[in-house]
XYZ file of C-alpha atoms in Angstrom:
672
model
C 9.939 -64.773 34.958
C 7.900 -67.580 33.412
C 4.575 -66.753 31.826
C 1.591 -68.979 31.183
C 0.448 -70.155 27.766
C -3.206 -71.093 27.875
C -4.083 -74.524 26.447
C -5.936 -73.088 23.447
C -2.969 -71.008 22.254
C -0.604 -73.876 22.870
C -2.765 -76.136 20.721
C -2.993 -73.511 17.961
C 0.798 -73.131 17.955
C 1.191 -76.890 17.641
C -1.254 -76.876 14.739
C 0.784 -74.185 12.952
C 3.909 -76.296 13.248
C 1.902 -79.300 12.060
C 0.958 -77.348 8.909
C 4.668 -76.864 8.245
C 5.347 -80.550 8.933
C 2.582 -81.588 6.523
C 4.144 -79.452 3.789
C 7.498 -81.095 4.467
C 5.951 -84.568 4.364
C 4.087 -83.879 1.102
C 6.856 -81.867 -0.585
C 4.653 -78.805 -0.827
C 6.779 -75.649 -0.883
C 5.617 -73.011 1.581
C 6.184 -69.507 2.917
C 6.025 -69.182 6.695
C 5.299 -65.607 7.754
C 5.620 -64.689 11.403
C 5.918 -61.309 13.072
C 8.682 -60.087 15.336
C 9.186 -62.262 18.413
C 7.106 -65.127 17.020
C 9.858 -67.699 17.224
C 10.738 -68.107 13.523
C 14.108 -69.663 14.343
C 12.392 -72.050 16.766
C 9.936 -73.082 14.040
C 12.870 -73.611 11.668
C 14.601 -75.768 14.280
C 11.453 -77.857 14.858
C 11.042 -78.298 11.099
C 14.538 -79.720 10.781
C 13.969 -81.977 13.772
C 10.757 -83.272 12.160
C 12.550 -84.108 8.916
C 15.290 -85.927 10.813
C 12.723 -87.893 12.795
C 10.665 -88.964 9.770
C 13.283 -89.145 7.011
C 16.661 -89.155 8.769
C 17.482 -92.775 7.944
C 16.412 -92.406 4.318
C 18.510 -89.249 3.932
C 21.589 -91.165 5.070
C 20.834 -94.084 2.748
C 20.447 -91.742 -0.229
C 23.379 -89.544 0.847
C 21.057 -86.539 0.939
C 21.031 -83.561 3.269
C 18.758 -80.885 4.644
C 19.933 -77.454 3.500
C 19.324 -74.528 5.845
C 20.347 -71.153 4.430
C 20.949 -68.261 6.823
C 21.478 -64.550 6.221
C 24.428 -64.068 8.587
C 27.118 -66.152 10.258
C 25.588 -65.211 13.620
C 22.279 -66.793 12.583
C 24.163 -69.842 11.318
C 25.928 -70.235 14.669
C 22.652 -69.852 16.583
C 20.913 -72.577 14.575
C 23.902 -74.923 14.876
C 23.975 -74.334 18.638
C 20.285 -75.296 18.866
C 20.539 -78.362 16.630
C 23.918 -79.726 17.573
C 26.036 -81.544 15.004
C 24.238 -83.778 12.521
C 25.779 -85.080 9.312
C 22.425 -84.891 7.543
C 22.046 -81.131 8.047
C 23.968 -78.383 6.267
C 23.562 -74.953 7.888
C 25.316 -72.317 5.839
C 25.278 -68.743 4.631
C 24.255 -68.568 1.007
C 27.687 -67.492 -0.268
C 29.448 -70.296 1.576
C 26.995 -72.879 0.270
C 26.852 -71.695 -3.333
C 30.622 -71.620 -3.674
C 30.826 -75.178 -2.319
C 28.238 -76.222 -4.885
C 29.493 -74.345 -7.946
C 33.282 -74.255 -7.458
C 33.843 -77.524 -9.346
C 32.061 -76.125 -12.425
C 35.143 -74.270 -13.584
C 34.286 -74.389 -17.302
C 30.939 -72.696 -16.692
C 32.462 -70.237 -14.239
C 35.092 -69.319 -16.817
C 32.405 -68.528 -19.408
C 30.728 -66.175 -16.930
C 34.114 -64.693 -16.036
C 34.857 -63.961 -19.683
C 31.563 -62.075 -20.007
C 32.283 -60.147 -16.813
C 35.772 -59.154 -18.014
C 34.389 -57.892 -21.327
C 31.827 -55.755 -19.469
C 34.543 -54.432 -17.146
C 36.806 -53.595 -20.097
C 34.007 -51.630 -21.716
C 33.615 -49.532 -18.554
C 37.377 -48.975 -18.201
C 37.728 -47.892 -21.811
C 34.995 -45.313 -21.256
C 36.851 -43.924 -18.201
C 40.090 -43.807 -20.182
C 38.437 -41.879 -22.994
C 36.950 -39.422 -20.473
C 40.357 -38.692 -18.905
C 41.645 -35.311 -20.145
C 45.216 -36.648 -20.451
C 44.286 -39.473 -22.803
C 44.164 -37.253 -25.895
C 47.808 -36.307 -25.293
C 49.225 -39.833 -25.457
C 49.688 -42.660 -27.886
C 47.827 -45.439 -26.102
C 50.082 -48.269 -27.272
C 53.244 -46.362 -26.396
C 51.841 -45.173 -23.055
C 50.768 -48.702 -22.153
C 54.223 -50.085 -22.902
C 55.749 -47.577 -20.482
C 53.278 -47.669 -17.583
C 52.534 -51.399 -17.610
C 56.176 -52.189 -17.073
C 56.846 -53.932 -13.742
C 59.754 -51.624 -12.900
C 57.637 -48.534 -13.492
C 54.767 -49.874 -11.392
C 57.129 -50.420 -8.458
C 58.052 -46.722 -8.627
C 54.419 -45.694 -9.174
C 52.905 -47.685 -6.311
C 55.783 -47.296 -3.872
C 56.071 -43.512 -4.127
C 53.709 -41.413 -1.990
C 51.428 -39.096 -3.965
C 52.427 -36.252 -1.714
C 54.369 -34.092 -1.674
C 53.513 -33.750 -5.363
C 57.032 -32.528 -6.169
C 58.585 -35.729 -4.816
C 56.147 -37.871 -6.773
C 56.889 -35.967 -9.998
C 60.612 -36.288 -9.433
C 60.373 -40.043 -8.958
C 58.311 -40.505 -12.122
C 60.563 -38.232 -14.213
C 63.629 -40.026 -12.910
C 62.246 -43.267 -14.235
C 61.785 -41.998 -17.818
C 62.009 -38.784 -19.842
C 58.892 -39.963 -21.649
C 56.625 -38.293 -19.066
C 58.316 -34.877 -19.294
C 58.342 -35.022 -23.069
C 54.594 -35.583 -23.149
C 53.845 -33.132 -20.320
C 51.751 -35.691 -18.430
C 52.360 -34.572 -14.850
C 50.439 -31.299 -14.694
C 47.592 -33.038 -12.883
C 48.820 -35.820 -10.602
C 45.328 -37.097 -9.856
C 44.405 -37.497 -13.544
C 47.782 -39.068 -14.205
C 47.377 -41.649 -11.455
C 43.851 -42.368 -12.646
C 44.972 -42.890 -16.254
C 47.884 -45.123 -15.237
C 45.608 -47.236 -13.027
C 42.958 -47.640 -15.726
C 45.488 -48.431 -18.456
C 47.185 -50.961 -16.185
C 43.849 -52.582 -15.263
C 42.905 -52.714 -18.937
C 46.237 -54.323 -19.764
C 45.850 -57.017 -17.071
C 42.249 -57.761 -18.014
C 43.182 -58.099 -21.687
C 45.870 -60.617 -20.729
C 43.308 -62.587 -18.715
C 40.860 -62.444 -21.629
C 43.517 -63.779 -24.001
C 44.296 -66.579 -21.523
C 40.632 -67.538 -21.443
C 40.345 -67.487 -25.222
C 43.464 -69.676 -25.494
C 42.175 -72.134 -22.843
C 45.031 -71.207 -20.507
C 43.085 -69.343 -17.847
C 43.520 -69.714 -14.117
C 41.019 -71.290 -11.753
C 38.119 -69.051 -10.612
C 38.454 -68.358 -6.880
C 35.922 -66.845 -4.471
C 37.314 -64.536 -1.785
C 34.940 -64.491 1.235
C 36.957 -61.839 3.087
C 36.969 -58.969 0.627
C 33.921 -57.899 -1.371
C 35.897 -56.693 -4.365
C 36.720 -58.489 -7.601
C 40.232 -59.056 -8.934
C 39.108 -60.306 -12.292
C 42.597 -60.433 -13.813
C 43.622 -62.852 -11.043
C 40.344 -64.807 -11.441
C 39.173 -63.786 -7.954
C 35.492 -62.914 -7.460
C 33.547 -61.210 -4.659
C 30.212 -61.918 -2.922
C 28.037 -60.072 -5.418
C 29.796 -61.548 -8.436
C 29.476 -65.057 -7.008
C 25.697 -64.645 -6.762
C 25.554 -63.317 -10.327
C 27.590 -66.214 -11.725
C 25.553 -68.788 -9.792
C 22.244 -67.313 -10.919
C 23.300 -67.304 -14.566
C 24.751 -70.818 -14.403
C 22.228 -72.707 -12.278
C 19.071 -71.202 -13.779
C 20.213 -72.127 -17.304
C 21.452 -75.694 -16.689
C 18.922 -78.412 -15.860
C 21.687 -80.836 -14.918
C 22.795 -78.553 -12.083
C 19.198 -78.130 -10.927
C 18.933 -81.924 -10.818
C 22.193 -82.245 -8.878
C 20.945 -79.561 -6.471
C 17.562 -81.169 -5.843
C 18.934 -84.726 -5.679
C 21.451 -83.709 -3.027
C 19.235 -81.310 -1.037
C 15.549 -82.368 -1.156
C 14.772 -79.990 1.757
C 15.721 -76.317 1.361
C 14.861 -74.052 4.299
C 15.629 -70.325 4.059
C 15.858 -68.190 7.197
C 14.941 -64.457 7.023
C 13.768 -64.706 3.436
C 12.950 -60.980 3.284
C 16.691 -60.178 3.466
C 17.654 -62.739 0.839
C 19.111 -61.411 -2.419
C 16.720 -61.626 -5.356
C 19.327 -63.622 -7.318
C 19.305 -66.288 -4.600
C 15.521 -66.468 -4.666
C 15.697 -66.829 -8.465
C 18.137 -69.756 -8.093
C 15.948 -71.536 -5.543
C 12.815 -70.837 -7.590
C 14.377 -72.357 -10.704
C 15.371 -75.536 -8.819
C 11.876 -75.780 -7.311
C 10.181 -75.353 -10.697
C 12.450 -77.993 -12.244
C 11.602 -80.448 -9.455
C 7.851 -79.792 -9.295
C 6.827 -82.641 -11.649
C 8.823 -85.169 -9.620
C 7.582 -83.989 -6.201
C 11.027 -84.683 -4.740
C 11.932 -81.264 -3.328
C 10.363 -78.836 -0.869
C 11.352 -75.210 -0.286
C 10.433 -73.461 2.939
C 10.839 -69.715 3.344
C 10.795 -68.393 6.936
C 10.551 -64.657 7.559
C 8.521 -61.469 7.691
C 8.366 -58.994 4.816
C 7.873 -56.103 7.253
C 11.277 -56.754 8.831
C 13.126 -55.920 5.638
C 15.083 -52.819 6.748
C 18.481 -53.017 5.045
C 17.560 -51.755 1.598
C 18.620 -55.078 0.063
C 16.802 -58.370 -0.136
C 13.534 -59.198 -1.840
C 11.232 -57.983 0.938
C 8.007 -59.510 -0.330
C 8.680 -62.950 -1.791
C 8.348 -63.036 -5.596
C 5.928 -65.659 -6.907
C 4.531 -65.952 -3.378
C 1.269 -67.268 -4.792
C 3.144 -70.434 -5.844
C 3.957 -71.227 -2.216
C 1.510 -72.442 0.415
C 0.987 -69.615 2.906
C 1.390 -70.369 6.612
C 1.155 -67.619 9.213
C 1.904 -67.462 12.906
C 0.327 -64.557 14.758
C 1.614 -65.408 18.229
C 4.354 -63.362 19.862
C 6.581 -65.091 22.438
C 8.823 -62.135 23.279
C 6.821 -59.168 24.421
C 4.137 -58.145 26.849
C 0.539 -57.823 25.713
C 0.892 -54.024 25.638
C 3.951 -54.067 23.364
C 2.382 -56.603 21.006
C -0.736 -54.468 20.655
C 1.438 -51.475 19.813
C 3.568 -53.140 17.139
C 0.415 -54.524 15.538
C -0.753 -50.909 15.161
C 2.582 -49.939 13.616
C 2.333 -52.777 11.084
C -1.197 -51.660 10.211
C -1.631 -54.580 7.804
C -4.233 -56.573 9.761
C -1.738 -59.337 10.445
C -3.383 -59.912 13.830
C -0.319 -60.456 15.994
C -1.062 -61.216 19.665
C 0.773 -62.395 22.750
C 0.778 -66.141 23.233
C 0.712 -65.668 27.022
C -2.371 -65.226 29.158
C -0.622 -63.385 31.990
C 2.131 -61.275 30.366
C 0.311 -57.981 30.711
C 2.621 -55.915 32.915
C 4.239 -53.999 30.085
C 3.896 -50.403 28.994
C 4.679 -48.024 26.194
C 4.934 -44.246 26.141
C 5.349 -41.663 23.417
C 7.099 -38.326 23.953
C 7.517 -35.172 21.900
C 10.908 -33.599 22.567
C 12.600 -30.444 21.355
C 16.167 -29.872 20.238
C 17.343 -29.385 23.826
C 16.404 -32.976 24.715
C 19.056 -34.772 26.783
C 18.928 -38.550 26.686
C 21.048 -39.086 29.811
C 18.748 -36.869 31.860
C 15.710 -38.732 30.515
C 17.179 -42.116 31.461
C 17.932 -40.927 34.984
C 14.470 -39.413 35.463
C 12.791 -42.649 34.312
C 15.165 -44.769 36.387
C 16.315 -46.612 33.265
C 19.778 -47.563 34.470
C 19.760 -51.350 34.033
C 18.645 -53.810 31.354
C 17.931 -50.922 29.010
C 18.819 -50.488 25.367
C 18.759 -47.121 23.616
C 18.070 -47.315 19.885
C 19.267 -44.203 18.098
C 19.042 -43.029 14.504
C 22.129 -40.840 14.399
C 25.423 -42.563 13.827
C 27.194 -39.789 15.744
C 25.237 -40.630 18.877
C 26.101 -44.314 18.591
C 29.803 -43.698 18.022
C 29.953 -41.361 21.011
C 28.139 -43.815 23.270
C 30.359 -46.716 22.190
C 33.576 -44.697 22.278
C 34.688 -44.565 18.634
C 33.503 -41.036 17.835
C 36.994 -39.875 16.809
C 37.074 -42.596 14.155
C 33.680 -41.588 12.777
C 34.711 -37.924 12.815
C 37.649 -38.744 10.528
C 35.544 -40.930 8.233
C 33.093 -38.083 7.653
C 35.922 -36.049 6.126
C 36.111 -38.500 3.201
C 33.838 -38.188 0.142
C 32.756 -41.791 0.581
C 31.051 -40.897 3.889
C 29.939 -37.316 3.421
C 27.386 -35.316 1.467
C 25.174 -37.471 -0.699
C 27.208 -40.526 0.350
C 26.567 -40.127 4.087
C 24.329 -43.214 4.049
C 27.505 -45.241 3.639
C 28.204 -44.653 7.332
C 25.311 -47.023 7.998
C 25.707 -49.151 4.877
C 29.459 -49.741 5.062
C 30.896 -48.598 8.417
C 28.259 -49.640 10.972
C 27.225 -52.609 8.852
C 27.194 -55.755 11.004
C 26.678 -57.986 7.983
C 30.338 -58.205 6.972
C 29.463 -59.202 3.416
C 28.120 -55.681 2.887
C 30.725 -53.752 4.862
C 33.005 -51.488 2.820
C 35.871 -53.555 1.452
C 38.751 -51.569 2.945
C 36.997 -51.214 6.306
C 36.521 -54.981 6.314
C 40.268 -55.357 5.798
C 40.910 -53.011 8.739
C 38.416 -55.011 10.796
C 40.224 -58.230 9.858
C 43.492 -56.633 10.993
C 41.936 -55.673 14.331
C 40.587 -59.221 14.591
C 44.137 -60.495 14.082
C 45.454 -58.155 16.781
C 42.685 -59.149 19.189
C 43.160 -62.873 18.706
C 46.952 -62.872 18.844
C 46.840 -60.690 21.948
C 44.311 -62.857 23.770
C 45.795 -65.595 25.953
C 42.588 -67.598 25.545
C 42.749 -67.675 21.737
C 43.368 -71.071 20.198
C 45.965 -71.760 17.530
C 43.161 -72.628 15.081
C 41.700 -69.128 15.554
C 45.032 -67.535 14.666
C 46.230 -69.893 11.940
C 43.534 -68.535 9.562
C 45.759 -65.480 9.097
C 48.703 -67.626 7.952
C 46.983 -70.124 5.651
C 49.813 -70.051 3.120
C 52.039 -71.723 5.695
C 49.665 -74.331 7.069
C 51.080 -77.329 5.241
C 54.585 -76.966 6.684
C 53.961 -74.959 9.833
C 55.187 -76.429 13.102
C 53.550 -75.782 16.439
C 56.798 -74.253 17.735
C 56.896 -71.788 14.818
C 53.292 -70.851 15.386
C 53.923 -70.347 19.103
C 56.918 -68.134 18.348
C 54.901 -66.027 15.915
C 52.142 -65.508 18.487
C 54.737 -64.536 21.054
C 56.262 -61.996 18.657
C 52.826 -60.566 17.905
C 52.093 -59.994 21.585
C 54.875 -57.463 21.923
C 52.368 -54.912 20.632
C 51.109 -52.658 23.435
C 47.646 -51.736 22.222
C 47.090 -48.995 24.761
C 49.980 -46.855 23.535
C 49.930 -47.357 19.761
C 48.259 -45.729 16.812
C 47.031 -48.010 14.070
C 49.949 -46.837 11.913
C 52.446 -47.817 14.631
C 50.682 -51.132 15.112
C 50.932 -51.910 11.390
C 54.597 -50.997 11.484
C 55.281 -53.284 14.464
C 53.604 -56.204 12.736
C 55.451 -55.519 9.473
C 58.775 -55.715 11.333
C 58.254 -59.278 12.570
C 60.966 -61.104 10.609
C 60.512 -64.739 11.593
C 59.654 -67.531 9.144
C 56.079 -66.337 9.480
C 56.701 -62.707 8.701
C 54.445 -59.847 9.643
C 54.668 -58.539 6.094
C 53.151 -61.738 4.730
C 50.303 -61.482 7.211
C 49.591 -57.919 6.108
C 49.781 -58.914 2.440
C 47.086 -61.515 3.069
C 44.816 -59.265 5.158
C 45.054 -56.274 2.803
C 45.340 -58.204 -0.486
C 48.741 -56.658 -1.312
C 50.475 -58.004 -4.407
C 53.670 -60.007 -3.843
C 55.604 -57.588 -6.072
C 54.882 -54.564 -3.876
C 57.833 -53.533 -1.732
C 56.502 -50.905 0.661
C 53.649 -52.679 2.474
C 52.576 -49.736 4.624
C 52.495 -47.347 1.682
C 50.420 -49.827 -0.297
C 47.925 -50.086 2.561
C 47.618 -46.292 2.566
C 47.153 -46.285 -1.203
C 44.371 -48.830 -0.801
C 42.802 -46.530 1.779
C 43.006 -43.660 -0.706
C 41.374 -45.736 -3.454
C 38.532 -46.604 -1.086
C 37.906 -43.289 0.661
C 38.413 -40.905 -2.258
C 37.325 -40.261 -5.784
C 39.896 -38.828 -8.195
C 40.131 -35.073 -7.734
C 41.168 -32.308 -10.125
C 44.137 -30.645 -8.472
C 47.404 -31.470 -6.732
C 46.419 -29.266 -3.799
C 43.292 -31.333 -3.225
C 45.288 -34.565 -3.361
C 47.764 -33.278 -0.777
C 44.865 -32.294 1.455
C 43.320 -35.728 0.967
C 46.499 -37.577 1.888
C 46.758 -35.545 5.088
C 43.316 -36.875 6.097
C 44.469 -40.400 5.242
C 47.338 -39.795 7.667
C 44.833 -38.644 10.310
C 43.005 -41.945 9.889
C 46.160 -43.997 10.407
C 47.314 -41.807 13.303
C 44.215 -42.631 15.357
C 44.736 -44.651 18.530
C 44.069 -48.287 17.878
C 41.655 -48.218 20.828
C 39.196 -46.359 18.548
C 39.243 -49.269 16.119
C 38.948 -51.852 18.896
C 35.833 -50.120 20.253
C 34.382 -50.118 16.742
C 35.324 -53.811 16.451
C 33.525 -54.472 19.760
C 30.438 -52.691 18.468
C 30.380 -54.716 15.248
C 30.722 -58.015 17.066
C 28.762 -56.953 20.173
C 31.765 -57.842 22.289
C 31.010 -55.051 24.742
C 28.886 -56.600 27.460
C 26.959 -53.791 29.088
C 24.438 -54.983 31.647
C 23.389 -51.414 32.331
C 22.613 -49.295 29.289
C 23.513 -50.427 25.787
C 23.348 -48.418 22.563
C 22.522 -49.503 19.033
C 21.284 -47.971 15.831
C 17.727 -48.859 14.963
C 19.093 -50.936 12.068
C 21.689 -52.604 14.282
C 19.116 -53.763 16.822
C 17.494 -56.331 14.555
C 17.537 -59.823 16.005
C 18.043 -58.564 19.574
C 15.663 -58.204 22.523
C 15.744 -56.193 25.747
C 13.557 -55.765 28.812
C 13.433 -51.995 28.382
C 13.865 -50.130 25.112
C 14.187 -46.415 24.413
C 13.720 -45.459 20.750
C 14.770 -41.945 19.732
C 13.269 -40.764 16.427
C 14.120 -37.687 14.379
C 13.415 -36.329 10.945
C 16.829 -35.269 9.683
C 17.971 -38.703 8.571
C 19.001 -40.556 5.388
C 19.362 -37.309 3.419
C 15.764 -36.277 4.106
C 14.411 -33.564 6.428
C 11.078 -35.287 7.091
C 12.099 -38.938 7.490
C 9.726 -39.943 10.331
C 7.312 -37.103 9.629
C 6.451 -38.673 6.271
C 5.388 -41.891 8.002
C 3.231 -40.158 10.617
C 1.679 -37.826 8.009
C 0.578 -40.751 5.870
C -0.291 -43.280 8.558
C -3.799 -44.567 7.950
C -3.950 -43.228 4.377
C -3.415 -46.659 2.819
C -0.247 -45.391 1.209
C 2.105 -48.126 -0.004
C 5.272 -46.577 -1.367
C 8.894 -47.489 -0.680
C 9.577 -44.398 1.427
C 6.639 -45.028 3.756
C 7.335 -48.740 4.050
C 11.018 -48.169 4.838
C 10.207 -46.020 7.884
C 7.283 -48.258 8.931
C 9.480 -51.376 8.822
C 12.272 -49.691 10.766
C 9.921 -48.432 13.498
C 8.287 -51.864 13.685
C 11.623 -53.653 14.109
C 12.870 -51.144 16.701
C 9.737 -51.171 18.882
C 9.426 -54.953 18.735
C 12.809 -55.339 20.486
C 11.091 -54.457 23.785
C 9.993 -57.282 26.058
C 8.319 -55.257 28.829
C 8.638 -51.489 28.557
C 9.040 -49.161 25.608
C 9.688 -45.423 25.435
C 9.483 -43.745 22.023
C 10.847 -40.205 21.818
C 10.177 -38.115 18.733
C 12.379 -35.044 18.407
C 10.141 -32.628 16.542
C 9.570 -28.966 17.384
C 6.367 -28.576 15.359
C 4.353 -31.790 15.674
C 0.862 -30.236 15.846
C -0.263 -31.363 12.404
C 0.868 -34.925 13.174
C -0.769 -35.433 16.561
C -4.007 -36.967 15.302
C -2.206 -39.648 13.308
C 0.332 -40.301 16.066
C -2.537 -40.828 18.530
C -3.859 -43.594 16.274
C -0.746 -45.523 17.321
C 0.125 -43.971 20.678
C -3.070 -42.753 22.399
C -1.177 -40.717 25.008
C 1.482 -38.198 24.014
C 3.780 -36.583 26.577
C 5.770 -33.421 26.018
C 9.248 -33.263 27.509
C-alpha cells in the first residue's frame, strides 16, 4: 500500500538532504542522526549520488574515490545493489578496506607485530609459571623434548581420552616423562606443553624479526584468532595495528585523504572506537587543507551489541544534522517508539495517511503460551516474533539440539552464557566464536557444493591454494565427488569423514586443513578438528576424570545430525524464507522490518533477574547509566521493526509496582 507524503514534509526532507549535500560541497564533516526507519541508507545513497554528480569527473581525473564504510557484508551488498557498479566508489567493510590500505606497509606492520609478540610472550610466561607442573621440570630440557616435531605429532594425534592410552603413547615416546612424573594430571600436562610450544614458536618469530628475516604479515578474514608465530593476524589485531600505525604517521594520513576525500560511515554507533580514532586523526590532519569530509550516518540509540562507540566521540567537532521523519511505520508505532527513546528527538511519521496501526501491551504469567496467543490474535501471516531467550529461538528454528549441547560447555554456561548471543547467534561473522565460524564455513562448503545452482567461483574459494593450476575438469570432478554426501542421513562427524576421504588432486583433507586452519604437519585431520573444538569449548580442568567427561561432550557435538547445523546456518544467513511466522532474537532483528511484530520481554536475561524491570522502574527518572540504556536501546530497536501492528508481552508475575511507569509508554495494559 502506498501512503501519501504531504508537500511540507517532502520539502523538509529535501532540505535535510540539502544540508548533507552542502557539507559535502564545503568539506564540512558532519554527523547525521536519524531514528529507526528514517531511511539512513537512502540518505547515504543520495549523498554518494550527489558527489558523483558534482565531482565525479574530477574524482576520475585525480584518481580519487568515495569511501563508504559499512558495518556488515550484508549492508555492503545492499548499498552496492542500490548504487550499481561505479569505479569512483569503494563500498567496503572496515576490515576489508583497512587491510587493502595498510597491507603494503610491511615494515610498520612488523614493528607492531614485534610489540604484540612481546606482550603475548609475557602472558604465556605468566601461565607457565602458574602451572603446578612447571616447578618439577627444567624448562630448557623440557622445551627440547616437547618442542620436537616428532613428539608433537604424537601429542596432537593422540586422543586425550582414554587417559591411559594417552599416557601410554607419551611414555612410549620417551622415558623422560615417567622419570619426571609429569603425567599425573593430563590436563595440566597438555596445558604446559601447549604453552611451552607456543612460547618456543613465538621466540623463533621474535628472533626472525630482530634479524630482519621475518615473514610477511597476513590478515585472515575467516578466523578471528591470531597465529602470531606464522605472522597471521585477526580482525581485532588488524584494527589495533592500523590505529597505532595510521594515527602516528602523517604520511599515511596524507595518502588516506588524498585517495579518499569523501569518507562516509554507515551505522557509526556500531563502529569500533579504534576505527573512529583512525578516521578522526585523518580528518584532523586534513582540516587545514579543507580537502576531506567525513560523514557519520547512524543513531546512538540503536547501539545494542555491546561493542561500538555508541555516542560519537568528539561529536561537537562535527556539524549536527538530524532527520526526525520515519518512513517505515504507522503513526501509532512512531509515537510509541518516540516514547521509548524518551530523549525528545521528536521522531514522527512522514506520511499524512499512515494511521491504521496499533500497539498493545500485555502482562503475562509463567504459563503464557506464545502459539496460543498468535492463534487468538490471528497472527498467522507476515508476523515476526522477537524473543529474548535463545532457547526459544533455537526451538522455533529447529536447532535446539545443537544449542542444548553447546550449553554443556563452559564457554556457553554459567557466567559465560552471554556467549550464546555473542558468539553462537552472532550474525556479524567477525564477532562469531572462532571455532563456530570454522564450522559455519564447513557447512557453507557443504551447502554450496551440494547445490546444483552454485557457481564454480562460489566453490573455488575453498580451494584457493590450487587456483593457479586448477582445470575446469578437475574442479567439476571435485564438486561431483563432494555431492556424494547425503546430508539427510549423516552426522557432522560422518560428513567430515566423507570429505576427508576424497582422494583426488583436490583432496578433501586439504579443504578441511584450510577451513579449520590445520597445520600441514598434522596427520589425523579429524582428531585435530576435535582438539580445536576442545580448545575452544573448554578451559583446562584439574582432573583426568573431568577431561574424559569433557571429551564425551565433544563427541556428542560431532555426533549431531548435520541438519541441526544447516538449520543454524539458515538462521545466521536468514536463508529460511517463512512467509507465515518468523522468529528472531531481539538483537538479531536489527535492520529488518515486518508488518506485524510480537515482542516477548522477560526479566531473567543476561545474567540478571530484573533485566526489563530495571528499565521500567527507572523510566522517567532521568537515569542515564549503561544498564538502563542497554535495555532502552534494545526495546527501541525491537519495537521499531513493526510497520503496522505491534504486540509487546511482558512476562512478569508481580508487575504492580511498575504499572504507573509502564503506562507512561503504553497507556493500556492487558492481562493475559
